[in-house]
CSV table of C-alpha atoms and ligand atoms in Angstrom, one decimal:
chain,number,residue,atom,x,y,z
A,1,UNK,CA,-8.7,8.0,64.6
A,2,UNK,CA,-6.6,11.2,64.0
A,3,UNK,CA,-5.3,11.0,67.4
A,4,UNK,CA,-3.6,8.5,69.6
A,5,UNK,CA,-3.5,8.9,73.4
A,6,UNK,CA,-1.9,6.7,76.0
A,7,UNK,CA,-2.9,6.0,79.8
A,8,UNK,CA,-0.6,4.3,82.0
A,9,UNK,CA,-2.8,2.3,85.0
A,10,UNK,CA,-5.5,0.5,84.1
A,11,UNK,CA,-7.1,0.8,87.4
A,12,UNK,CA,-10.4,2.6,88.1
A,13,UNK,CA,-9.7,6.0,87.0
A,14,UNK,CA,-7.6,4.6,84.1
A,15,UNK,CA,-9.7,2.0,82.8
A,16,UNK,CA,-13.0,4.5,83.2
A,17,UNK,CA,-11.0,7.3,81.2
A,18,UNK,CA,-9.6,5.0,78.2
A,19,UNK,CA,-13.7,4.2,77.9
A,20,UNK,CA,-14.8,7.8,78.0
A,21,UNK,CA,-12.4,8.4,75.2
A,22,UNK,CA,-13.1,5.7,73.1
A,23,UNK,CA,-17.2,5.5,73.2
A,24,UNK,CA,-16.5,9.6,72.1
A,25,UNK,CA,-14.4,8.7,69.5
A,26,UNK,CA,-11.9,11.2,70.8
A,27,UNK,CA,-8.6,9.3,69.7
A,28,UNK,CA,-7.2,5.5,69.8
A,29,UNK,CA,-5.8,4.7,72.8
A,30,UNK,CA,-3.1,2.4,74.1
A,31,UNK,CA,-3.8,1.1,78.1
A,32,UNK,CA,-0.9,0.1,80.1
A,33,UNK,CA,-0.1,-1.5,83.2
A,34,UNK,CA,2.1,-3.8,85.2
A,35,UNK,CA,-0.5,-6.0,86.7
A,36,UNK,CA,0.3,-9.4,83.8
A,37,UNK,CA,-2.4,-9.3,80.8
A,38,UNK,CA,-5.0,-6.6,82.6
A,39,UNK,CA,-4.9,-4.2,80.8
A,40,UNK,CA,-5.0,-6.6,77.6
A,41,UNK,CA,-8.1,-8.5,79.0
A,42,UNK,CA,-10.1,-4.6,79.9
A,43,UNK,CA,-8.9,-3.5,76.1
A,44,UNK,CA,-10.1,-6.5,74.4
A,45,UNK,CA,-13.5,-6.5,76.7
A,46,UNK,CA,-14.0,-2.7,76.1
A,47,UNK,CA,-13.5,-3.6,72.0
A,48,UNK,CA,-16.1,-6.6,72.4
A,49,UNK,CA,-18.5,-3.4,73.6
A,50,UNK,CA,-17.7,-1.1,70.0
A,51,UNK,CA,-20.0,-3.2,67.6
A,52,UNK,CA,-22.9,-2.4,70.7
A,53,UNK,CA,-21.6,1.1,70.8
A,54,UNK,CA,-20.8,1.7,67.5
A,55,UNK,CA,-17.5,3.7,67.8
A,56,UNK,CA,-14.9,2.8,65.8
A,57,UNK,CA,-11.6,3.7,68.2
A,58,UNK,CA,-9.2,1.7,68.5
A,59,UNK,CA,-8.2,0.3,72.5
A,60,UNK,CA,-4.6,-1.8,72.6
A,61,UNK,CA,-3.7,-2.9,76.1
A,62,UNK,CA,-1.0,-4.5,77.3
A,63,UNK,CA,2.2,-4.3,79.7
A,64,UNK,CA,5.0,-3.2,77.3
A,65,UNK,CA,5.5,0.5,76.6
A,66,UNK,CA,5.7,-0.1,72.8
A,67,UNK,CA,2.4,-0.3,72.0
A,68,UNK,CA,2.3,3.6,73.2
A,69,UNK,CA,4.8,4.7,70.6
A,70,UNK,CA,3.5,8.3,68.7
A,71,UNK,CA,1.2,9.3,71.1
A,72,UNK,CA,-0.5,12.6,71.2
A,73,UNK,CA,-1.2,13.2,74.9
A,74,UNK,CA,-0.1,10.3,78.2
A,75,UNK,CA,-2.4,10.1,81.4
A,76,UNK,CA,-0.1,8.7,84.0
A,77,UNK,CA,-2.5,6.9,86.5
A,78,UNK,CA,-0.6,4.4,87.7
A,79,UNK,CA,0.4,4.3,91.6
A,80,UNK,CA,-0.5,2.5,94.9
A,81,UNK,CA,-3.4,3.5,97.1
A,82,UNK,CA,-2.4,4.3,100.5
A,83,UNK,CA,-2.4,0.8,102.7
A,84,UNK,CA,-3.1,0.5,106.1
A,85,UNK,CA,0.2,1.4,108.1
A,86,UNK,CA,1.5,3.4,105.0
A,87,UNK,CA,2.7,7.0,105.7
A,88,UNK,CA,1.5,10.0,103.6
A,89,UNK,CA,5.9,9.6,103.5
A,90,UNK,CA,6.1,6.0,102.4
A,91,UNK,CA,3.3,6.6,99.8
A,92,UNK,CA,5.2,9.6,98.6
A,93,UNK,CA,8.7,7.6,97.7
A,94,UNK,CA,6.7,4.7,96.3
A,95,UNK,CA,4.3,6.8,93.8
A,96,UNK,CA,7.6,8.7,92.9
A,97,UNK,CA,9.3,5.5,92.0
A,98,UNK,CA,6.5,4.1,89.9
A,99,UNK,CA,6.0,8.0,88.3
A,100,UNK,CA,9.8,7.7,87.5
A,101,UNK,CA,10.1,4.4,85.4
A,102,UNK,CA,6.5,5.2,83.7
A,103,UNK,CA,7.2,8.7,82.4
A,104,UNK,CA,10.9,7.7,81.5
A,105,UNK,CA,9.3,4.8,79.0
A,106,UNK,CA,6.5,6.5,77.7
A,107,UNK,CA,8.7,10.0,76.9
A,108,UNK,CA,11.4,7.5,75.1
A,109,UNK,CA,8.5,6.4,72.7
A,110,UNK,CA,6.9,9.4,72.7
A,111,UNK,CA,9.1,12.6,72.3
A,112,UNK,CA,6.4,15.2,71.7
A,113,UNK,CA,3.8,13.7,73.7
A,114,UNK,CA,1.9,15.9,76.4
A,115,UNK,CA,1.9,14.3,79.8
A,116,UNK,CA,-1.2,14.6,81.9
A,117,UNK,CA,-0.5,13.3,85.5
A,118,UNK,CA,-3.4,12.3,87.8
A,119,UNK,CA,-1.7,9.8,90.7
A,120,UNK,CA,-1.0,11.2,93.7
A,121,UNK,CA,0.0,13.2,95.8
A,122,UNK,CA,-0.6,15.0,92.6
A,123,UNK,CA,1.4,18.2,92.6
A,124,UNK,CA,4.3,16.4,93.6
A,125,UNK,CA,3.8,13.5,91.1
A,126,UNK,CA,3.5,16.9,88.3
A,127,UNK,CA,7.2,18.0,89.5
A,128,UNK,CA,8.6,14.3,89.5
A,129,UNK,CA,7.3,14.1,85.8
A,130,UNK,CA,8.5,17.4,85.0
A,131,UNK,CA,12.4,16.2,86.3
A,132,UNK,CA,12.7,12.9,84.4
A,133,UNK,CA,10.8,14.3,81.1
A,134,UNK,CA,12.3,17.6,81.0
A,135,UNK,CA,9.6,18.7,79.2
A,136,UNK,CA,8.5,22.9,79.5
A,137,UNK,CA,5.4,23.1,81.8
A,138,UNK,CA,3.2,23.7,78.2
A,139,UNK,CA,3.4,19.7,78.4
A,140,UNK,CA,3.3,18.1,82.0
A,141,UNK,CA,0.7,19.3,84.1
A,142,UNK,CA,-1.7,17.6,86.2
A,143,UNK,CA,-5.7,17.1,86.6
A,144,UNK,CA,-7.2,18.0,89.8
A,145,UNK,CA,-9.5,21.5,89.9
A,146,UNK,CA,-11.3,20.1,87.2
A,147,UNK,CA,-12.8,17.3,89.1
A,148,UNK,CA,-12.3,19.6,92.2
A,149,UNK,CA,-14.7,22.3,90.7
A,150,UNK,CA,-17.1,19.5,89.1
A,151,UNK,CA,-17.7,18.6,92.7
A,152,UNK,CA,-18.3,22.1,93.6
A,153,UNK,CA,-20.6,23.0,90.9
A,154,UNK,CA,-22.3,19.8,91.7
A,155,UNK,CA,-22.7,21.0,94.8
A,156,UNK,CA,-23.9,24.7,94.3
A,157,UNK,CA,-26.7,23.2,91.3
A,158,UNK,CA,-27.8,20.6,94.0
A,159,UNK,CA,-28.1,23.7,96.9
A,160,UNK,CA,-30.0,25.4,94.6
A,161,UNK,CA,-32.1,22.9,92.1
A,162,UNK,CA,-30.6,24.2,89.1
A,163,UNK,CA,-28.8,22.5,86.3
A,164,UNK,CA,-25.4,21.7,86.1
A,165,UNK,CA,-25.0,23.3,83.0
A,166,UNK,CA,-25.9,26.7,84.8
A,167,UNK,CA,-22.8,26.5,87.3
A,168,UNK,CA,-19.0,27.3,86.9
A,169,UNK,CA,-16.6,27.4,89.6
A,170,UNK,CA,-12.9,27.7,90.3
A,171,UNK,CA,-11.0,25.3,93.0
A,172,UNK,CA,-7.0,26.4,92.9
A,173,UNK,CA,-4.4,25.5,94.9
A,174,UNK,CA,-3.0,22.3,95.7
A,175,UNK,CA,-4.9,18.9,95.3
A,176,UNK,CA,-5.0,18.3,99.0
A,177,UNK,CA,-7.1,19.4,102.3
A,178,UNK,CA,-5.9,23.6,101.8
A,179,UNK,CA,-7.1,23.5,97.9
A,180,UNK,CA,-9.3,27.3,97.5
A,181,UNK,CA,-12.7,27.2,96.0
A,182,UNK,CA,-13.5,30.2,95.1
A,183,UNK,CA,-16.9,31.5,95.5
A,184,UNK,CA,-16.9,34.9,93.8
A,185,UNK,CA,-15.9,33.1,90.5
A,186,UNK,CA,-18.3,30.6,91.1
A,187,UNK,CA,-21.5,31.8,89.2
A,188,UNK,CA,-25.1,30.6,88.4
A,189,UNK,CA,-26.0,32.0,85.0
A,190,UNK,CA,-24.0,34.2,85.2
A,191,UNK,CA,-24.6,35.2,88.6
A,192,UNK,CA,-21.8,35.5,91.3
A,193,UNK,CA,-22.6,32.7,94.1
A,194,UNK,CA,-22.2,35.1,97.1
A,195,UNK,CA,-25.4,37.3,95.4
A,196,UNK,CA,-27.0,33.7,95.7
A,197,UNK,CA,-26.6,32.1,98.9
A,198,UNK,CA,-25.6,33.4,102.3
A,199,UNK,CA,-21.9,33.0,104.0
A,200,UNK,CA,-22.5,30.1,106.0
A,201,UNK,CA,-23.9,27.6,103.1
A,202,UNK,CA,-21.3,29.0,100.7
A,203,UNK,CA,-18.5,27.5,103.8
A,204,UNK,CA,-20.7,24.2,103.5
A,205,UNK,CA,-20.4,23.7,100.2
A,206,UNK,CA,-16.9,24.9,100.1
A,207,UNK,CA,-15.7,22.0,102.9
A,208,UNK,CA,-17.6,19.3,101.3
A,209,UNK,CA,-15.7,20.3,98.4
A,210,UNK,CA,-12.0,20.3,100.2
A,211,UNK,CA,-13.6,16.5,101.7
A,212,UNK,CA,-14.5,15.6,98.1
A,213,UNK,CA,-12.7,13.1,97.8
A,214,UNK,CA,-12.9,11.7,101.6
A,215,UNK,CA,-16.5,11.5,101.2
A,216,UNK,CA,-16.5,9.2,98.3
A,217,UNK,CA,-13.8,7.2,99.8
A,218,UNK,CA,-16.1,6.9,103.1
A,219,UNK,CA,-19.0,5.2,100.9
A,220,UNK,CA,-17.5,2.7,98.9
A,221,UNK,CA,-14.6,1.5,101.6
A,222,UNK,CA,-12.5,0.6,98.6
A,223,UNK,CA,-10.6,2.7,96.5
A,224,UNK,CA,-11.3,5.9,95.5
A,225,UNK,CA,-13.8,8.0,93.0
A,226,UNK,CA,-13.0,7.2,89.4
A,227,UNK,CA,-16.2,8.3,87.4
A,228,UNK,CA,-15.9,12.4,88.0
A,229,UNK,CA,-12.4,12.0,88.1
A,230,UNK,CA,-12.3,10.1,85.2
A,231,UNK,CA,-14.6,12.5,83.6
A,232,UNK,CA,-12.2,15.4,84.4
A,233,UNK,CA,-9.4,13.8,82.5
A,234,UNK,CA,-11.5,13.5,79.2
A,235,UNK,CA,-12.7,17.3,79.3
A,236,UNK,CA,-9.0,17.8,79.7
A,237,UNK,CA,-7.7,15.6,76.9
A,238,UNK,CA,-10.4,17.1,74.8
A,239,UNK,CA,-9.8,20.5,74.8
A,240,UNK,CA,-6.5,19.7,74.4
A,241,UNK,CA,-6.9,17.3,70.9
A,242,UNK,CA,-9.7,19.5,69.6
A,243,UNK,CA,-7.4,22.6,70.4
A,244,UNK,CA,-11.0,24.4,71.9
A,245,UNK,CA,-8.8,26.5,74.4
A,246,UNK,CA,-11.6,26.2,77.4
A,247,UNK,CA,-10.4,27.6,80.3
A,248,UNK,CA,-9.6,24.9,83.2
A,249,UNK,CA,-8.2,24.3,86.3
A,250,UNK,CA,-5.2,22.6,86.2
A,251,UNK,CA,-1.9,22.0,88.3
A,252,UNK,CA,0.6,24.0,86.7
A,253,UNK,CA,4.3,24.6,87.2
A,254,UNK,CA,4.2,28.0,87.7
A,255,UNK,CA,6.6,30.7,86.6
A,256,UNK,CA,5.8,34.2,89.0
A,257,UNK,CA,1.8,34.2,87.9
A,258,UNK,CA,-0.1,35.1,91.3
A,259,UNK,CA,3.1,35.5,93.0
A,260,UNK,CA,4.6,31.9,93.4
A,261,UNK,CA,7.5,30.4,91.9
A,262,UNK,CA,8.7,26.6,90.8
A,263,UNK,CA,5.6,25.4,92.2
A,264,UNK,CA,2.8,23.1,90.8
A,265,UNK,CA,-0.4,24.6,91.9
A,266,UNK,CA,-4.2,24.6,90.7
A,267,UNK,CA,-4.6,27.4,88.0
A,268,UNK,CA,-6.8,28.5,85.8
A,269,UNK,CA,-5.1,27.4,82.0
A,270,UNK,CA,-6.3,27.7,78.7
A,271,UNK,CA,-5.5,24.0,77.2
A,272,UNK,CA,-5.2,23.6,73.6
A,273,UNK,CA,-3.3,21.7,70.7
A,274,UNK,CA,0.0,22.6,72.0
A,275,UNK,CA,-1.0,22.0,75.6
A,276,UNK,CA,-1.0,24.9,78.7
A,277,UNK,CA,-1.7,27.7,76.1
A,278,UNK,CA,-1.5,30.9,78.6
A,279,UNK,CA,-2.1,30.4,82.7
A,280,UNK,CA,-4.9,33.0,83.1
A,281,UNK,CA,-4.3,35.4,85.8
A,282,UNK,CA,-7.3,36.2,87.9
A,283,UNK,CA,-7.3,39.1,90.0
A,284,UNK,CA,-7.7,37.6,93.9
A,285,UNK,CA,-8.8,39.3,97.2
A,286,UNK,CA,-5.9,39.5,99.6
A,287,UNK,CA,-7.7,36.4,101.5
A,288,UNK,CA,-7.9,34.5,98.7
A,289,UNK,CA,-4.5,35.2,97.6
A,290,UNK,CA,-2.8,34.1,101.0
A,291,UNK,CA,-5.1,30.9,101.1
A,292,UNK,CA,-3.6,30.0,97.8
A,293,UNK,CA,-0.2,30.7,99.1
A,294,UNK,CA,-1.0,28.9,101.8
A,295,UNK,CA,-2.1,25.9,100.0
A,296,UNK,CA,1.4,26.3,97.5
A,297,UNK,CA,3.2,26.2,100.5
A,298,UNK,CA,2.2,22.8,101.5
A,299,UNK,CA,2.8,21.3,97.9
A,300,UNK,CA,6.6,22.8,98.3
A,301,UNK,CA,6.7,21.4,101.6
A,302,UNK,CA,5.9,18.2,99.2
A,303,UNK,CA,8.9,18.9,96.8
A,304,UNK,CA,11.2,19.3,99.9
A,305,UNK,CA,10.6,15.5,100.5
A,306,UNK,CA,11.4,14.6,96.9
B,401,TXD,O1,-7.7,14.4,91.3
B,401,TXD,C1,-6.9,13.5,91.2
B,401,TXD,N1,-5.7,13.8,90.7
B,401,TXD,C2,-7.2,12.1,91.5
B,401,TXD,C3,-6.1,11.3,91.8
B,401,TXD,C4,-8.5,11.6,91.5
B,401,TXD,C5,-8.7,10.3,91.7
B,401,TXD,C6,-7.6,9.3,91.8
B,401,TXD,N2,-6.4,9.9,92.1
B,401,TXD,C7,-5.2,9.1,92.1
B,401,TXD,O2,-5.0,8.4,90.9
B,401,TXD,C8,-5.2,7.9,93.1
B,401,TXD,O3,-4.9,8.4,94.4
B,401,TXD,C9,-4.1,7.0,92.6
B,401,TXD,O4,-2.8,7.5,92.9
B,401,TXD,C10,-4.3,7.2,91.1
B,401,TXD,C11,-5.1,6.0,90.4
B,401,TXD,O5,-6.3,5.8,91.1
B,401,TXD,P1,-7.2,4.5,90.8
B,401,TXD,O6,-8.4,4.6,91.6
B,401,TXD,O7,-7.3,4.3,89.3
B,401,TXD,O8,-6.2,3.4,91.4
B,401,TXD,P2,-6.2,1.8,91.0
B,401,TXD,O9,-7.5,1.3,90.7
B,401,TXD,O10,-5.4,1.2,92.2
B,401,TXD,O11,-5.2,1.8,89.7
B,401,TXD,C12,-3.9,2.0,89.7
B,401,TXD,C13,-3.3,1.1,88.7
B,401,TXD,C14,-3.3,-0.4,89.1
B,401,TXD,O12,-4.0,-1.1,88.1
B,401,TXD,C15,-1.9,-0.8,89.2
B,401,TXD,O13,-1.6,-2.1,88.8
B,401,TXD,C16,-1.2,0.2,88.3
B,401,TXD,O14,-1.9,1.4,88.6
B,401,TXD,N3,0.2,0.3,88.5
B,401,TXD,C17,1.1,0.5,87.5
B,401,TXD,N4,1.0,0.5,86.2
B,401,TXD,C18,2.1,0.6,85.4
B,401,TXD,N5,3.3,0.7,85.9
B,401,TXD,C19,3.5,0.7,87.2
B,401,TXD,N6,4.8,0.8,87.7
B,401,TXD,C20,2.4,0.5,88.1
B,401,TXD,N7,2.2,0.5,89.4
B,401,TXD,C21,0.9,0.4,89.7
């Protein structure tokens, strides 16, 4: 393939990704963790699957960072889940540790390389990466509004039996309980969703949507979602090696743009080769705009505790 990318944690949202990209034919990939010969054994079983599939991509796993060297674009999934008994605190200095040492080795191997983080708490994971790789917020940014506003358009198609492919929607903020879906850029053909459905269905849909995650984690009592987040990653990672500059929410370190300041928050950006291409400045009510403030608050609050 043209294009190599690397994903560190071969967990559920790692693992699920490095297929997505491979059964596209997208780029080859290298899969990293710590857990022994994991990641070896998933690459070697996802490769057993190619000659079913037909794509030719190439998946290396393993535990040592060399295998990662030249890569186009890093997913950094690796972390622990929150254990009984662990604070949101403890979690917080352990997934900073483990963001740390993975960013420092793949960013030694991989110089140019565009970092996408995922773990979380996943703003505060972004600024971690952006310290150790000192890398301009064009290359570390994080997935979340994606997979945020997949849930939401999910939702809205659902509501009203349309397709999927009818429904866009925008989730900023933070990647946490105050994240802002926005319904007047949320649109069905077209259509803005408050022409569509009345106040008190739009405030369903936009809770479920902030409980997401929760809800999923509810169902299957272990772990968390991995196919929509999964999912979210490759449209990012595509846009990005295609260079087709789509429009997509992603946490961004932001520099002024809707009036906050060296802060990671869920914006819309325009991802291509290079990386963030342009943060896209919508014009927000004066609700919106303090809910988003609000929600950027919480994520420095977050950095504080760095
Ligand atoms: O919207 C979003 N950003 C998110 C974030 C959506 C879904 C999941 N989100 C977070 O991603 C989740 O809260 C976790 O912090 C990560 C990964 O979730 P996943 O469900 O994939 O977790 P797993 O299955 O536990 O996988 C994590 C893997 C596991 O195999 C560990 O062995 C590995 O990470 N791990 C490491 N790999 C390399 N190096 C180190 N130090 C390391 N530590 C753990």
């Amino acid at each position: 393939m043209d294009h190599k990318v690397t994903v560190v944690g071969a967990g559920h949202v790692g693992a699920t990704t490095v297929q997505r990209i491979a059964e596209a034919e997208l780029a080859d990939v290298a899969m990293v963790d710590i857990m022994g010969d994991m990641a070896k054994g998933k690459a070697l079983d996802m490769m057993e699957s190619a000659p079913v599939l037909g794509f030719d991509s190439k998946i290396e796993g393993g535990s040592d960072y060399d295998i990662t060297a030249g890569s186009d674009v890093c997913v950094v999934t690796a972390g622990l889940p929150r254990k009984p008994g662990m604070s949101r605190d403890d979690l917080l200095a352990k997934n900073k540790a483990i963001t740390q040492e993975v960013v420092g080795e793949l960013v030694k191997r991989s110089p140019d390389t565009i970092l996408i983080m995922v773990t979380n708490p996943l703003d505060a994971m972004c600024e971690v990466a952006r310290r150790v790789s000192g890398f301009g917020r064009e290359r570390v940014f994080g997935m979340a509004g994606v997979l945020d506003s997949a849930r939401m358009r999910y939702f809205v198609a659902a509501e009203l039996g349309v397709s999927v492919k009818d429904v866009t929607a925008f989730v900023l903020g933070g990647h946490g309980d105050s994240m802002v879906p926005l319904a007047r850029y949320t649109t069905v053909a077209g259509v803005p969703l408050p022409e569509l459905l009345d106040d008190d269905r739009i405030d369903a849909i936009n809770n479920r949507t902030r409980k997401g995650g929760g809800e999923i984690v509810g169902l299957l009592k272990q772990g968390s979602a991995y196919y929509a987040p999964s999912a979210a990653v490759f449209e990012m990672v595509a846009s990005i090696l295609r260079n087709k500059k789509q429009i997509l929410p992603c946490s961004v370190y932001l520099k002024g743009e809707y009036g906050l300041e060296n802060v990671f928050a869920g914006v819309p950006a325009k991802l291509g080769r290079k990386g963030v291409d342009k943060v896209m400045e919508f014009e927000l009510t004066n609700a919106e705009r303090k809910e988003l403030h609000t929600s950027a608050a919480d994520v420095k609050e977050l950095f504080e505790k760095l």
